[in-house]
Amino acid sequence: MTSEPAPRNASNPTATAVTVIGLGPMGRALAGALMTTGQRVTVWNRTPGKADDLAARGAVLAGSPAEALGQAQMAVLCVVDDDAVASVVEQAAGSANLKGLTLVNLTADSPARTRTLADQLGTHGITLLDGAIMTPAAAIGTEATRILYSGPRQAYDEHRDLLAAFGGSAYYLGDGVAAAAIYDVALLSLFWTSIAGLTQALALTRAEGLQPEEFTPHAAAMSQLVTDLLPGLAADFAAERYSGSNSATIDSLAASLNHLRSAFTHSGVTTDVLDAISSVVENAVHAGYGADAPIRLADTLQR
Amino acid sequence: MTSEPAPRNASNPTATAVTVIGLGPMGRALAGALMTTGQRVTVWNRTPGKADDLAARGAVLAGSPAEALGQAQMAVLCVVDDDAVASVVEQAAGSANLKGLTLVNLTADSPARTRTLADQLGTHGITLLDGAIMTPAAAIGTEATRILYSGPRQAYDEHRDLLAAFGGSAYYLGDGVAAAAIYDVALLSLFWTSIAGLTQALALTRAEGLQPEEFTPHAAAMSQLVTDLLPGLAADFAAERYSGSNSATIDSLAASLNHLRSAFTHSGVTTDVLDAISSVVENAVHAGYGADAPIRLADTLQR
């Protein structure tokens, strides 16, 4: 714990004054994890009544964002969206001196707004450390937690021991403050697109009168295959190795997608997502990439 | 090997007369695997010159589909598409008596055409056992092979020892002859939709100037999460357990997708696939399923 800093405003010098703002399921889990490791935790939520169990465990309930943040050496924000973040900061900065505060923003936010927020906070002397939580609230405090951080390295190094209260694995992505938000967007788009693939597949099996239970192990094997192939495909993309093989080219994928869409249509299952993939693939064919490997598509998505 | 049947037309009673039609990379791999286990293999391909290495190993080159199939007790078809299957069967049935033949069709085909083919073959006294190969040609003959079969159980039981030459795991899906084709379509749609998710994610990280190499382990972890969640989601779908949680409802997914699409657009990466998913989700919201869990979407895709 050599990097643990002195509290800004402490009555108990062995604990750190940490504030958690936003007490949805995730915010409550984060506050609880900090309390478990012995920090003095102050909490605030826009609507009251969310902090009863935390208060029973000794958390201080602040009456306003200014009161909550004015006491803190590090503050964790986990609110509904960017607008709520901006509102909290405005309210607090209007009536408290927040110079020297590190704000760890674990709200799901966009890369662009994260950059803007870092600049705005800078004018108040606040350092933004941005974070993206990749696991559900129930995982906080356990080995399963995965949180990505980005922002000034000094702020991360200074607070990493405190942040370890959240458990599991923390990944520092670098000084570029938007990196965690970019990863968050990229990973969520991967997650939900994969889930969309699963919903399609399940819909087709049911439409054809087959049992989802029997299909499941095969779907899981296919999903595992994607997981296993992923590092190689990403490495091909990174190295721009786009030469197609006998069995997989953008041309053969175009043909395969037509076959799949026709089978879905015949079974009475909508093809919106397959149509969109097909359109991306056809664009790549028209651009002259038909003989390339499908991972080349990642290249054609950038405008 | 108790279920191995007597050859229909054998000079060597310890081996079985097997024909492989279609000598692309997959067909050649299948024929090679059969030869490795000591079967007498006859091959035919529409265009000549693909069988040289097989002939060197002792395969018989037939001069026509009729000659190839007329000698066979079991025949494996692995040609380019349904039309090629139909063409081979027509040519052969026109000049040879194929009654009693089992045709194992490993051509990628549609569920509807598989049913039609089974009926057509039936008029010639041919039994169709349909199969879907879920692994690349290089895997044939190894532990990695996964092949799904459907069709009359008797035909599968009679030939399973021969089919074991292909290695790995064989799955018999039942008497409904189209089941393997349905699984094939469903699993390929899952695979390619997941890969589309990966290409998007890689495009975003590159557009934002981040290194794909650093992103890869996080993407692999997310893909593994999908694999781990899949059986539970499929079980929820099978049991029609659609109640949403605090953290995941169709409403919250709709909001999240808008956030993702906006971030992609801001980064200059096309959103075709995310737009299509969003449209599916919005339709579910409008149909009144906003408070349900996202897996309910599988239910809304059926028209």
Tab-separated table of N, CA and C in Angstrom, chain A residues 172-246:
chain	number	residue	atom	x	y	z
A	172	TYR	N	-5.260	-1.030	-16.731
A	172	TYR	CA	-4.986	0.368	-17.037
A	172	TYR	C	-4.616	0.459	-18.515
A	173	LEU	N	-5.413	1.226	-19.279
A	173	LEU	CA	-5.262	1.240	-20.735
A	173	LEU	C	-4.388	2.371	-21.244
A	174	GLY	N	-4.018	3.297	-20.366
A	174	GLY	CA	-3.127	4.362	-20.823
A	174	GLY	C	-3.662	5.754	-20.535
A	175	ASP	N	-2.840	6.737	-20.913
A	175	ASP	CA	-3.127	8.131	-20.611
A	175	ASP	C	-4.318	8.687	-21.380
A	176	GLY	N	-4.568	8.163	-22.563
A	176	GLY	CA	-5.691	8.669	-23.352
A	176	GLY	C	-6.975	8.417	-22.577
A	177	VAL	N	-7.626	9.484	-22.106
A	177	VAL	CA	-8.720	9.322	-21.139
A	177	VAL	C	-9.912	8.576	-21.728
A	178	ALA	N	-10.055	8.588	-23.062
A	178	ALA	CA	-11.234	7.964	-23.674
A	178	ALA	C	-11.073	6.467	-23.918
A	179	ALA	N	-9.895	5.912	-23.679
A	179	ALA	CA	-9.654	4.503	-24.052
A	179	ALA	C	-10.651	3.543	-23.403
A	180	ALA	N	-10.931	3.735	-22.119
A	180	ALA	CA	-11.863	2.823	-21.443
A	180	ALA	C	-13.249	2.900	-22.093
A	181	ALA	N	-13.675	4.128	-22.454
A	181	ALA	CA	-14.986	4.286	-23.095
A	181	ALA	C	-14.998	3.650	-24.477
A	182	ILE	N	-13.890	3.767	-25.209
A	182	ILE	CA	-13.814	3.148	-26.538
A	182	ILE	C	-13.888	1.623	-26.397
A	183	TYR	N	-13.112	1.078	-25.489
A	183	TYR	CA	-13.168	-0.372	-25.250
A	183	TYR	C	-14.575	-0.788	-24.845
A	184	ASP	N	-15.196	0.016	-23.993
A	184	ASP	CA	-16.546	-0.308	-23.527
A	184	ASP	C	-17.507	-0.408	-24.713
A	185	VAL	N	-17.474	0.594	-25.577
A	185	VAL	CA	-18.349	0.598	-26.760
A	185	VAL	C	-18.033	-0.597	-27.658
A	186	ALA	N	-16.747	-0.829	-27.900
A	186	ALA	CA	-16.355	-1.929	-28.796
A	186	ALA	C	-16.773	-3.280	-28.212
A	187	LEU	N	-16.543	-3.460	-26.919
A	187	LEU	CA	-16.840	-4.756	-26.298
A	187	LEU	C	-18.346	-4.986	-26.180
A	188	LEU	N	-19.090	-3.916	-25.865
A	188	LEU	CA	-20.551	-4.076	-25.803
A	188	LEU	C	-21.126	-4.344	-27.181
A	189	SER	N	-20.567	-3.725	-28.202
A	189	SER	CA	-21.073	-3.995	-29.556
A	189	SER	C	-20.776	-5.440	-29.943
A	190	LEU	N	-19.625	-5.947	-29.531
A	190	LEU	CA	-19.306	-7.365	-29.758
A	190	LEU	C	-20.281	-8.266	-28.999
A	191	PHE	N	-20.512	-7.918	-27.747
A	191	PHE	CA	-21.413	-8.730	-26.915
A	191	PHE	C	-22.820	-8.788	-27.507
A	192	TRP	N	-23.394	-7.609	-27.765
A	192	TRP	CA	-24.799	-7.600	-28.194
A	192	TRP	C	-24.981	-8.126	-29.604
A	193	THR	N	-23.975	-7.954	-30.454
A	193	THR	CA	-24.075	-8.528	-31.795
A	193	THR	C	-24.020	-10.053	-31.705
A	194	SER	N	-23.162	-10.574	-30.837
A	194	SER	CA	-23.111	-12.032	-30.647
A	194	SER	C	-24.434	-12.559	-30.089
A	195	ILE	N	-25.003	-11.822	-29.133
A	195	ILE	CA	-26.288	-12.237	-28.563
A	195	ILE	C	-27.387	-12.175	-29.632
A	196	ALA	N	-27.306	-11.170	-30.511
A	196	ALA	CA	-28.270	-11.104	-31.617
A	196	ALA	C	-28.147	-12.347	-32.489
A	197	GLY	N	-26.917	-12.802	-32.700
A	197	GLY	CA	-26.704	-14.039	-33.458
A	197	GLY	C	-27.339	-15.233	-32.775
A	198	LEU	N	-27.225	-15.268	-31.464
A	198	LEU	CA	-27.844	-16.367	-30.708
A	198	LEU	C	-29.370	-16.327	-30.800
A	199	THR	N	-29.948	-15.134	-30.672
A	199	THR	CA	-31.418	-15.030	-30.703
A	199	THR	C	-31.951	-15.510	-32.064
A	200	GLN	N	-31.266	-15.115	-33.141
A	200	GLN	CA	-31.637	-15.592	-34.488
A	200	GLN	C	-31.642	-17.112	-34.557
A	201	ALA	N	-30.538	-17.671	-34.079
A	201	ALA	CA	-30.352	-19.119	-34.193
A	201	ALA	C	-31.430	-19.852	-33.398
A	202	LEU	N	-31.709	-19.350	-32.183
A	202	LEU	CA	-32.748	-19.975	-31.357
A	202	LEU	C	-34.113	-19.853	-32.026
A	203	ALA	N	-34.378	-18.671	-32.599
A	203	ALA	CA	-35.666	-18.460	-33.266
A	203	ALA	C	-35.833	-19.451	-34.422
A	204	LEU	N	-34.753	-19.668	-35.180
A	204	LEU	CA	-34.831	-20.598	-36.316
A	204	LEU	C	-35.110	-22.026	-35.851
A	205	THR	N	-34.411	-22.473	-34.818
A	205	THR	CA	-34.620	-23.858	-34.380
A	205	THR	C	-36.054	-24.038	-33.888
A	206	ARG	N	-36.558	-23.042	-33.141
A	206	ARG	CA	-37.943	-23.184	-32.669
A	206	ARG	C	-38.931	-23.129	-33.829
A	207	ALA	N	-38.691	-22.216	-34.777
A	207	ALA	CA	-39.596	-22.105	-35.932
A	207	ALA	C	-39.654	-23.419	-36.700
A	208	GLU	N	-38.550	-24.179	-36.677
A	208	GLU	CA	-38.488	-25.445	-37.405
A	208	GLU	C	-38.904	-26.624	-36.533
A	209	GLY	N	-39.394	-26.313	-35.324
A	209	GLY	CA	-39.928	-27.371	-34.484
A	209	GLY	C	-38.879	-28.200	-33.763
A	210	LEU	N	-37.637	-27.705	-33.723
A	210	LEU	CA	-36.595	-28.435	-32.999
A	210	LEU	C	-36.525	-27.933	-31.558
A	211	GLN	N	-35.871	-28.698	-30.696
A	211	GLN	CA	-35.796	-28.346	-29.274
A	211	GLN	C	-34.569	-27.483	-29.000
A	212	PRO	N	-34.771	-26.267	-28.445
A	212	PRO	CA	-33.612	-25.434	-28.094
A	212	PRO	C	-32.621	-26.170	-27.185
A	213	GLU	N	-33.119	-27.019	-26.295
A	213	GLU	CA	-32.218	-27.729	-25.372
A	213	GLU	C	-31.201	-28.574	-26.123
A	214	GLU	N	-31.668	-29.249	-27.192
A	214	GLU	CA	-30.745	-30.105	-27.947
A	214	GLU	C	-29.770	-29.283	-28.776
A	215	PHE	N	-30.236	-28.099	-29.183
A	215	PHE	CA	-29.397	-27.222	-30.005
A	215	PHE	C	-28.281	-26.572	-29.179
A	216	THR	N	-28.570	-26.347	-27.889
A	216	THR	CA	-27.676	-25.536	-27.050
A	216	THR	C	-26.212	-25.987	-27.037
A	217	PRO	N	-25.908	-27.267	-26.814
A	217	PRO	CA	-24.477	-27.633	-26.784
A	217	PRO	C	-23.775	-27.353	-28.107
A	218	HIS	N	-24.495	-27.466	-29.217
A	218	HIS	CA	-23.885	-27.170	-30.515
A	218	HIS	C	-23.642	-25.670	-30.668
A	219	ALA	N	-24.608	-24.869	-30.199
A	219	ALA	CA	-24.429	-23.417	-30.235
A	219	ALA	C	-23.262	-23.010	-29.341
A	220	ALA	N	-23.157	-23.629	-28.182
A	220	ALA	CA	-22.060	-23.296	-27.262
A	220	ALA	C	-20.718	-23.677	-27.893
A	221	ALA	N	-20.690	-24.807	-28.592
A	221	ALA	CA	-19.446	-25.213	-29.271
A	221	ALA	C	-19.077	-24.210	-30.354
A	222	MET	N	-20.086	-23.714	-31.079
A	222	MET	CA	-19.815	-22.729	-32.134
A	222	MET	C	-19.332	-21.408	-31.530
A	223	SER	N	-19.949	-21.013	-30.422
A	223	SER	CA	-19.523	-19.785	-29.748
A	223	SER	C	-18.087	-19.937	-29.224
A	224	GLN	N	-17.786	-21.134	-28.728
A	224	GLN	CA	-16.416	-21.390	-28.265
A	224	GLN	C	-15.435	-21.330	-29.440
A	225	LEU	N	-15.879	-21.803	-30.606
A	225	LEU	CA	-15.021	-21.729	-31.789
A	225	LEU	C	-14.700	-20.269	-32.127
A	226	VAL	N	-15.723	-19.407	-32.045
A	226	VAL	CA	-15.495	-17.975	-32.283
A	226	VAL	C	-14.451	-17.449	-31.289
A	227	THR	N	-14.626	-17.808	-30.022
A	227	THR	CA	-13.687	-17.356	-28.984
A	227	THR	C	-12.270	-17.838	-29.302
A	228	ASP	N	-12.175	-19.085	-29.748
A	228	ASP	CA	-10.853	-19.652	-30.038
A	228	ASP	C	-10.211	-19.011	-31.269
A	229	LEU	N	-11.042	-18.688	-32.275
A	229	LEU	CA	-10.510	-18.104	-33.512
A	229	LEU	C	-10.178	-16.620	-33.358
A	230	LEU	N	-10.811	-15.975	-32.382
A	230	LEU	CA	-10.740	-14.518	-32.266
A	230	LEU	C	-9.310	-13.954	-32.224
A	231	PRO	N	-8.424	-14.478	-31.384
A	231	PRO	CA	-7.081	-13.876	-31.344
A	231	PRO	C	-6.364	-13.946	-32.699
A	232	GLY	N	-6.523	-15.049	-33.413
A	232	GLY	CA	-5.891	-15.176	-34.726
A	232	GLY	C	-6.467	-14.186	-35.731
A	233	LEU	N	-7.791	-14.018	-35.708
A	233	LEU	CA	-8.436	-13.075	-36.621
A	233	LEU	C	-8.005	-11.643	-36.313
A	234	ALA	N	-7.957	-11.317	-35.023
A	234	ALA	CA	-7.540	-9.961	-34.630
A	234	ALA	C	-6.085	-9.727	-35.029
A	235	ALA	N	-5.260	-10.759	-34.901
A	235	ALA	CA	-3.846	-10.623	-35.296
A	235	ALA	C	-3.742	-10.432	-36.807
A	236	ASP	N	-4.579	-11.150	-37.574
A	236	ASP	CA	-4.593	-10.956	-39.028
A	236	ASP	C	-4.970	-9.512	-39.365
A	237	PHE	N	-5.979	-8.992	-38.662
A	237	PHE	CA	-6.406	-7.609	-38.893
A	237	PHE	C	-5.275	-6.634	-38.537
A	238	ALA	N	-4.654	-6.867	-37.395
A	238	ALA	CA	-3.582	-5.956	-36.948
A	238	ALA	C	-2.441	-5.931	-37.960
A	239	ALA	N	-2.155	-7.110	-38.542
A	239	ALA	CA	-1.036	-7.211	-39.482
A	239	ALA	C	-1.483	-6.991	-40.931
A	240	GLU	N	-2.791	-6.716	-41.113
A	240	GLU	CA	-3.365	-6.558	-42.453
A	240	GLU	C	-3.072	-7.776	-43.338
A	241	ARG	N	-3.191	-8.962	-42.727
A	241	ARG	CA	-3.074	-10.215	-43.498
A	241	ARG	C	-4.465	-10.582	-43.983
A	242	TYR	N	-4.741	-10.262	-45.221
A	242	TYR	CA	-6.114	-10.373	-45.709
A	242	TYR	C	-6.287	-11.434	-46.786
A	243	SER	N	-5.285	-12.285	-47.021
A	243	SER	CA	-5.440	-13.225	-48.141
A	243	SER	C	-6.425	-14.340	-47.757
A	244	GLY	N	-7.388	-14.564	-48.649
A	244	GLY	CA	-8.431	-15.561	-48.386
A	244	GLY	C	-7.910	-16.977	-48.594
A	245	SER	N	-8.608	-17.929	-48.022
A	245	SER	CA	-8.255	-19.337	-48.202
A	245	SER	C	-9.279	-19.960	-49.135
A	246	ASN	N	-9.075	-21.240	-49.469
A	246	ASN	CA	-10.049	-21.971	-50.271
A	246	ASN	C	-11.435	-21.912	-49.654
